[in-house]
XYZ file of C-alpha atoms in Angstrom:
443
model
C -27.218 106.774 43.665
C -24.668 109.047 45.159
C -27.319 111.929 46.403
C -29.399 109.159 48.041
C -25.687 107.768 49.822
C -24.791 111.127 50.877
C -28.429 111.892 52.124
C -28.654 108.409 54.312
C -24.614 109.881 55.389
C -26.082 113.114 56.520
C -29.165 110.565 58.610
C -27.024 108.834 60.366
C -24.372 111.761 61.399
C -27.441 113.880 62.439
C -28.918 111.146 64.422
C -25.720 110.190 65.707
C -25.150 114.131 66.914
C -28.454 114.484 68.032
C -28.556 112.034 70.839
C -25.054 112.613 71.770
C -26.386 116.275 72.529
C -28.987 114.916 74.375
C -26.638 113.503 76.219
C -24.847 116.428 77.195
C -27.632 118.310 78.118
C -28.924 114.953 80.696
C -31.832 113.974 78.824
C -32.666 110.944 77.373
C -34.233 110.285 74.211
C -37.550 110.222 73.557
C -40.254 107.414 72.358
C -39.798 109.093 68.311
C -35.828 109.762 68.721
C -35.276 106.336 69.684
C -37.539 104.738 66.512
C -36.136 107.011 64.023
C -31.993 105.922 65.838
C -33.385 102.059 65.717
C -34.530 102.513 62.061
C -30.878 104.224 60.745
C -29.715 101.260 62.234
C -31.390 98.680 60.675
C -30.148 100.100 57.418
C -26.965 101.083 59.064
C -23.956 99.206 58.110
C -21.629 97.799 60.610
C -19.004 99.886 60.751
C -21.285 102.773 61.099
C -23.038 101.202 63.614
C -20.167 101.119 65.808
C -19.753 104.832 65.859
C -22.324 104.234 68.679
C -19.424 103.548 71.221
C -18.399 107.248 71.290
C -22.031 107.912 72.681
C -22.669 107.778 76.364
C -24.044 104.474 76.140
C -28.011 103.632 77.447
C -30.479 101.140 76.180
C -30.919 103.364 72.602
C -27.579 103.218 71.927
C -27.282 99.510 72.967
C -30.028 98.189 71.227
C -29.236 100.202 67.870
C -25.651 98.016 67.653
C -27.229 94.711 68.818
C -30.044 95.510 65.827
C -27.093 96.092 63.344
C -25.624 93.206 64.915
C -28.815 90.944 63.729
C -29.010 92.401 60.450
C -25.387 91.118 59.874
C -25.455 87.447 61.632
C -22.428 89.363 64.243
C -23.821 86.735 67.113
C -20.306 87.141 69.421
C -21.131 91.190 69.216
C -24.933 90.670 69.987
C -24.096 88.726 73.472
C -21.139 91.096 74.000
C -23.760 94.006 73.450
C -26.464 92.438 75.770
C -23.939 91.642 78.515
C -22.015 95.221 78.529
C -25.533 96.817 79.806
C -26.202 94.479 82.214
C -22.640 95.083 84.040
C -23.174 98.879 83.786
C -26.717 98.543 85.403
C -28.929 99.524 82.502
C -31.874 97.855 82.355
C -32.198 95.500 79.060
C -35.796 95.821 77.517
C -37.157 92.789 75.225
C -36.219 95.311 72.067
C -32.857 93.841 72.988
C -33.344 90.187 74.000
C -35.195 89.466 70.509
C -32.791 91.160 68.365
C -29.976 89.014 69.972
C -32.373 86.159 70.067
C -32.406 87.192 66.237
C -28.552 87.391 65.566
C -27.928 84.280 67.442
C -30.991 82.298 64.753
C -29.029 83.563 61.820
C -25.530 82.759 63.088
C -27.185 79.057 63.813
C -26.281 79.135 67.373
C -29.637 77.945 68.343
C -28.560 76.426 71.696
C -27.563 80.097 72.895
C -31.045 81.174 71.660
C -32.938 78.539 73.601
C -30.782 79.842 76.911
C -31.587 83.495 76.143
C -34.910 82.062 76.281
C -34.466 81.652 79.722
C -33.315 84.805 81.261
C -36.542 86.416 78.973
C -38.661 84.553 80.791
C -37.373 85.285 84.176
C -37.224 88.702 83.866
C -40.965 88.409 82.242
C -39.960 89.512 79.054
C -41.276 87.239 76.237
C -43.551 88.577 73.787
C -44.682 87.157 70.205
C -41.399 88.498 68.575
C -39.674 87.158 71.080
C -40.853 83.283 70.469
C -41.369 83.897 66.995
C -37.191 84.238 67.022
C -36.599 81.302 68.757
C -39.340 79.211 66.466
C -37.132 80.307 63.636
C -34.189 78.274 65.630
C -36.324 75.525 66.193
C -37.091 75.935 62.625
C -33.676 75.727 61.153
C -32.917 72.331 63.234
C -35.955 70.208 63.291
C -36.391 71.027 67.056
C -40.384 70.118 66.689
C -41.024 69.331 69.938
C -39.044 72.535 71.403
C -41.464 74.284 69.303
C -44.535 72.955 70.577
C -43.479 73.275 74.217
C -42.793 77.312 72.863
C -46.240 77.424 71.166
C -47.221 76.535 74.905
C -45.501 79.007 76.531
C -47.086 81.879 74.379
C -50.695 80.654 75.160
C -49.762 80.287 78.584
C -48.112 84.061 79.196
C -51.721 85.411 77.432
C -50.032 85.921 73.869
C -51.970 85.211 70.556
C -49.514 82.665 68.151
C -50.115 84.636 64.877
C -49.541 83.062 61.185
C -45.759 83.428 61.173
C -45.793 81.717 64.497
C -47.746 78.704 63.007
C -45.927 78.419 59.828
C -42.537 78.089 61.615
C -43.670 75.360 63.739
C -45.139 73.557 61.148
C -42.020 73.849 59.114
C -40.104 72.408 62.133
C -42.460 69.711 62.106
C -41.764 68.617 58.120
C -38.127 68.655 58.488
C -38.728 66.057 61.113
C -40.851 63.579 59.279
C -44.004 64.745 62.039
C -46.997 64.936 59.803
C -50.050 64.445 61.718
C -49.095 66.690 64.260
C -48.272 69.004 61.237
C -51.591 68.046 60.370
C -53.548 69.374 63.417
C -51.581 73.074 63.360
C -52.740 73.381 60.225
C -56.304 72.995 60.883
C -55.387 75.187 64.020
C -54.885 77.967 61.766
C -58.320 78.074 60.616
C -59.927 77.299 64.155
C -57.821 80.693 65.352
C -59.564 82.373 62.801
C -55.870 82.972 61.191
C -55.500 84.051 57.369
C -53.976 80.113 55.979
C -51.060 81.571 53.781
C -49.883 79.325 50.720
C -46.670 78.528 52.961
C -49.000 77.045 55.508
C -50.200 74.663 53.139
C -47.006 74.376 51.692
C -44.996 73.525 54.872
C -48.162 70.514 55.680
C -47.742 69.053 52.557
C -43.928 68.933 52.808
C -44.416 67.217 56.352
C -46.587 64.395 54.303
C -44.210 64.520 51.346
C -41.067 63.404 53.709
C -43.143 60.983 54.866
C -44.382 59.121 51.990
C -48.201 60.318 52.866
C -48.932 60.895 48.893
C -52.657 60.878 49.756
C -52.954 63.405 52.482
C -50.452 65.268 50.870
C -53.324 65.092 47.590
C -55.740 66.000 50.381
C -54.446 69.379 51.454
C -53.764 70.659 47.747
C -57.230 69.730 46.993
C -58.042 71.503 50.101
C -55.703 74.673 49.197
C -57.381 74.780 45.979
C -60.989 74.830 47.139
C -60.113 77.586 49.773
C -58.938 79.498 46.428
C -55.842 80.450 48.038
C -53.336 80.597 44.783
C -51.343 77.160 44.823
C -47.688 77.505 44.027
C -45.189 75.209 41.992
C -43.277 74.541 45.872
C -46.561 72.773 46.496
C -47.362 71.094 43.543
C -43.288 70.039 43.610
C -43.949 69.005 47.157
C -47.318 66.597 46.534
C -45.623 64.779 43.323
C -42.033 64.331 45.508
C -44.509 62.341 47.972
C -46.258 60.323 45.042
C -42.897 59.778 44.033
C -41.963 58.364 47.923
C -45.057 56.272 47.457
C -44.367 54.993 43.491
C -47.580 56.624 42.735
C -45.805 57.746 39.163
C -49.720 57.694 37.394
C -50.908 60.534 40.068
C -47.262 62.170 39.806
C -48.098 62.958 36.179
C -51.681 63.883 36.755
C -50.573 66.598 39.107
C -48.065 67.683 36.505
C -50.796 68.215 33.992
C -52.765 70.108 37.128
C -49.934 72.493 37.398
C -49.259 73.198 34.152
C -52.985 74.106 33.622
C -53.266 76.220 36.542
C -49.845 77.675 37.655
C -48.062 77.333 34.398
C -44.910 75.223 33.338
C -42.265 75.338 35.395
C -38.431 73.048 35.968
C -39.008 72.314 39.438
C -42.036 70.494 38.989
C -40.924 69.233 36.110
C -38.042 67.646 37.675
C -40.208 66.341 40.698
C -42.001 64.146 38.386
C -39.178 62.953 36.490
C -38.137 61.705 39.725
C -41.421 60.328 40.263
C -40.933 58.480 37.110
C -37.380 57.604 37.383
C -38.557 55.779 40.907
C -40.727 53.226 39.085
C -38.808 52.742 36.805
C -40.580 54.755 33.823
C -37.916 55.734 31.981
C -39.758 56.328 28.825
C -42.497 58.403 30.674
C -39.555 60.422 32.192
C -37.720 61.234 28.824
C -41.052 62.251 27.148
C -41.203 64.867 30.126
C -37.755 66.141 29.360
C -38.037 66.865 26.251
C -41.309 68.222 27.157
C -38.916 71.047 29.160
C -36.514 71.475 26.377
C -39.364 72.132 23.695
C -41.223 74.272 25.976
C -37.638 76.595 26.231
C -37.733 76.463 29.726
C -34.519 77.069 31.407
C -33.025 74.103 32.379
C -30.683 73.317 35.113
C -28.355 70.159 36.211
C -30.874 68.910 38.689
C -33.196 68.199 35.475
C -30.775 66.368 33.841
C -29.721 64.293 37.060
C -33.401 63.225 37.506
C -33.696 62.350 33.793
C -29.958 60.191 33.445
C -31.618 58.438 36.666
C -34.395 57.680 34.957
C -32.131 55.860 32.262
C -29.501 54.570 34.621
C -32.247 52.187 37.016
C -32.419 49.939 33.723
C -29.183 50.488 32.381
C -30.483 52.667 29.098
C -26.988 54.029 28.148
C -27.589 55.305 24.892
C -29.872 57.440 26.507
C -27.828 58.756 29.687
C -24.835 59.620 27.322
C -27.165 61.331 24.933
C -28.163 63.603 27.733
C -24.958 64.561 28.837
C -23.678 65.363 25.035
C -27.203 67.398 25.496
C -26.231 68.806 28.594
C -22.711 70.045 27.409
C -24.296 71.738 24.706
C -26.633 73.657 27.179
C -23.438 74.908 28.265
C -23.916 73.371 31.814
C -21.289 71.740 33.907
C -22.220 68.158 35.438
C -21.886 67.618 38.953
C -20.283 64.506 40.254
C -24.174 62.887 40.823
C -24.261 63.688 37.442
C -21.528 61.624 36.112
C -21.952 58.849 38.678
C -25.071 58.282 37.471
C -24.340 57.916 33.913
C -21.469 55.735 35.227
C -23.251 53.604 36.847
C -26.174 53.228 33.457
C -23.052 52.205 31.309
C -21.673 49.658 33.710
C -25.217 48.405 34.504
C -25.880 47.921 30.660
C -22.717 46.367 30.132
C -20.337 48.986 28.755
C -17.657 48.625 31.003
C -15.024 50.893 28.553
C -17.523 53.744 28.183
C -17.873 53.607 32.265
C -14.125 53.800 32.912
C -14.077 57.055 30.292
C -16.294 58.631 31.925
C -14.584 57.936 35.439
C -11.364 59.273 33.936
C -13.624 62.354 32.768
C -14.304 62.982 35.992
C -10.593 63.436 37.004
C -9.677 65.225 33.848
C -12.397 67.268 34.807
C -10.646 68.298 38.450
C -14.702 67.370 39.752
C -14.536 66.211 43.083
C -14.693 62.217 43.664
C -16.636 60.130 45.593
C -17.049 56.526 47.117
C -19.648 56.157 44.626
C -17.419 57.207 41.258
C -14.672 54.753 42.751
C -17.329 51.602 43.234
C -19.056 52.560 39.893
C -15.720 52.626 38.449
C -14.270 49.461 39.714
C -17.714 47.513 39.547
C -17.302 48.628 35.233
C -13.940 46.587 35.732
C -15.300 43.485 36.982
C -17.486 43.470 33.834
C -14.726 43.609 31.540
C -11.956 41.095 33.723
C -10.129 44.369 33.506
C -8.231 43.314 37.467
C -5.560 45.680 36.850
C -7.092 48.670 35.839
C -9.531 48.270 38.613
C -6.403 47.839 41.046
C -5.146 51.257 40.076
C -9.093 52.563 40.652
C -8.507 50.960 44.411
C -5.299 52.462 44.526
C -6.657 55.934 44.044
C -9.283 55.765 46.112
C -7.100 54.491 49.043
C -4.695 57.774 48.159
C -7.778 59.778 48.562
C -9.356 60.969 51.825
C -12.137 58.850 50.837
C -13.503 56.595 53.445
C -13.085 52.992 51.393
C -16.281 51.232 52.285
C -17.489 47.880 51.948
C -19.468 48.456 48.489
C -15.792 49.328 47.246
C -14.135 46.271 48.256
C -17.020 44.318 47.416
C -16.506 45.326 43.393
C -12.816 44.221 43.534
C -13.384 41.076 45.247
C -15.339 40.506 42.000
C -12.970 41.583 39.704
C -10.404 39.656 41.038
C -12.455 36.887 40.973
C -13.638 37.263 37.742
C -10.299 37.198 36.655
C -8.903 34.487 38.555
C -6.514 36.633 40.730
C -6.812 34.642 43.970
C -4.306 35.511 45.541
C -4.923 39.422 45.069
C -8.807 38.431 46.725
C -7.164 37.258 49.359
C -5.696 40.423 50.034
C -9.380 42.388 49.255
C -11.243 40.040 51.851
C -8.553 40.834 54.424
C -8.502 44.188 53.875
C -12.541 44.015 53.682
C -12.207 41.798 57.405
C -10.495 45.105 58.527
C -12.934 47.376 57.422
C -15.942 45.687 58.765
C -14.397 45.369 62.290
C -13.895 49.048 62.257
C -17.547 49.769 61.622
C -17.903 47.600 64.769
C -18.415 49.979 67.564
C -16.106 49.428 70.807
């Protein structure tokens, strides 16, 4: 491990001294100089990187620290590095432009990406690297229709979109609920005579999955399948998660037994139709498949045991929902607060107000991290037992915390107090509720 430090050392200090020698004798670099500087530099770190500035700077020099800058998310030193040229009159190249377009995508300044976009194509500089950057931006915040007007540009400046460049649109598209227009770039994949990838598929189905399109979403795994591209658990997870949208729990479970035939057992799909289950309310169905997981020794993990308590808290099985979380300690896993609101919310729902408040106070013993959903779940477990007071200190809390107290919240204690006949304490709830609700109000 040393040798091979000390070798990529000796790399970058010879590179480093070569061009600055070129530089002293008034020639620039050549075309297989410059790849092997850009290449050091891509597995340069940063503070190597910057050993550039003692160089007399030109485009190979610049574009060397704006690549290390997009290997390390440095956006503010990217823009710095593309403006410093520009004021020195060196000509930028698109080498440049993408790998700040690049820096900016990963440092999830997307609006500075789509106005780089500009000054590329002014100076005539876009290529399929170049839009393929800003589709990633597009990408990472649902901009679907930005992306379509890019996929535009590119057939419009003579380009040729290429598989990545489909597969980031249609991602943009699923994120934003657009599935027939995901749809249609799918089959444009084929028509371009374009090698479908499994994330093709994948990112489809997900665009019918967010939309509750369970049989399309069927459709295209059928259609993966009988192109005998190798389906993945992602897709099979993605086509039950849309059954599960759509209360199809029968299909849900059919796919399961699909997946575990062909791709193999796995906790992601496993979970997906547990939550498929858990949505129609087949809470026997969705214990069967957890203890499916545990006999099968597959690793489990807290989202499993979320889907499963869910399962049990929609009809108030508490027995069950505690049993999992004894199970779950065991497994030497630590809850998250879902976790434990859930299973609050199955004891108060079948009528074990003392075991709900426990388990709220667990969740403070526990320094987890509260929500408007323990507090409610906590204070709606009061109302069940008359328990006013204990319920006041509950509303107490939550007004102490930098909670938001919302109308589900005061809704509980106006119960409680009710419940209890503490009128004149509901008085003070349905003020404080009159309050609340003329805040939502916008001005």
């Amino acid at each position: 491990m040393e040798l091979e430090r000390e070798r990529a050392l000796r790399g970058w200090q010879l590179c480093v001294g070569r061009l600055a020698q070129l530089q002293d004798q008034g020639l620039q670099p050549g075309a297989a100089s410059a790849k092997a500087f850009h290449q050091l530099c891509r597995r340069a770190s940063w503070n190597r990187a910057t050993q550039c500035a003692l160089l007399q700077p030109n485009i190979v020099t610049y574009s060397g620290k704006v690549t290390v800058c997009a290997r390390t998310s440095r956006w503010r030193h990217a823009l710095h590095f593309l403006v410093e040229p520009q004021l020195q009159n060196i000509e930028t190249d698109n080498i440049i432009h993408n790998a700040v377009i690049t820096a900016l995508d990963k440092g999830s300044r997307w609006r500075l990406a789509m106005a780089s976009r500009l000054q590329v194509r002014r100076r005539q500089l876009m290529d399929l690297i170049t839009c393929n950057a800003l589709l990633s931006a597009c990408e990472a915040k649902s901009l679907w229709q930005t992306a379509i007007v890019l996929m535009a540009e590119l057939w419009d400046g003579g380009l040729r979109a290429d598989v990545i460049s489909y597969n980031t649109t249609i991602s943009s598209h699923s994120h934003s609920e657009q599935w027939q227009e995901a749809l249609r770039l799918c089959s444009e994949v084929s028509w371009q005579s374009l090698e479908q990838q499994v994330v093709t598929w994948s990112s489809s189905i997900s665009a019918c999955e967010k939309s509750a399109q369970w049989e399309q979403a069927v459709a295209l795994l059928d259609e993966l399948i009988a192109q005998r591209c190798r389906s993945d658990v992602i897709a099979y997870s993605a086509v039950i998660s849309s059954c599960e949208k759509s209360y199809q729990w029968q299909a849900a479970l059919q796919l399961l037994r699909d997946c575990i035939d062909t791709v193999g057992s796995d906790v992601i799909v496993y979970s997906a139709a547990i939550s498929a289950c858990e949505k129609s309310e087949q809470w026997q169905h969705a214990l069967l498949l957890f203890w499916n997981v545990k006999d099968e020794l597959l690793a489990t993990d807290v989202i499993l045991y979320n889907a499963a308590i869910s399962a049990c808290e929609s009809l108030g099985k508490w027995q069950h929902a505690l049993h999992l979380l004894e199970d779950m300690a065991e497994s030497c896993l630590r809850g998250s607060t879902t976790t434990l609101n859930v299973a609050i919310s199955s004891c108060q729902k079948g009528g074990k107000w003392q075991e709900a408040v426990a388990l709220s106070n667990e969740v403070a013993r526990s320094c987890m991290q509260t929500d408007i959903v323990t507090f409610s779940a906590a204070i709606a477990a009061c109302a069940d037992g008359s328990e006013w007071e204990l319920a006041g200190v509950f509303l107490a809390e939550l007004k102490n915390s930098k909670l938001q107290c919302d109308v589900v919240a005061i809704q509980a204690m106006l119960n409680v107090f009710f419940s209890a006949g503490q009128s004149r304490s509901a008085v003070e709830a349905l003020a404080e509720l009159r309050e609340l609700v003329w805040g939502l109000i916008p001005a």
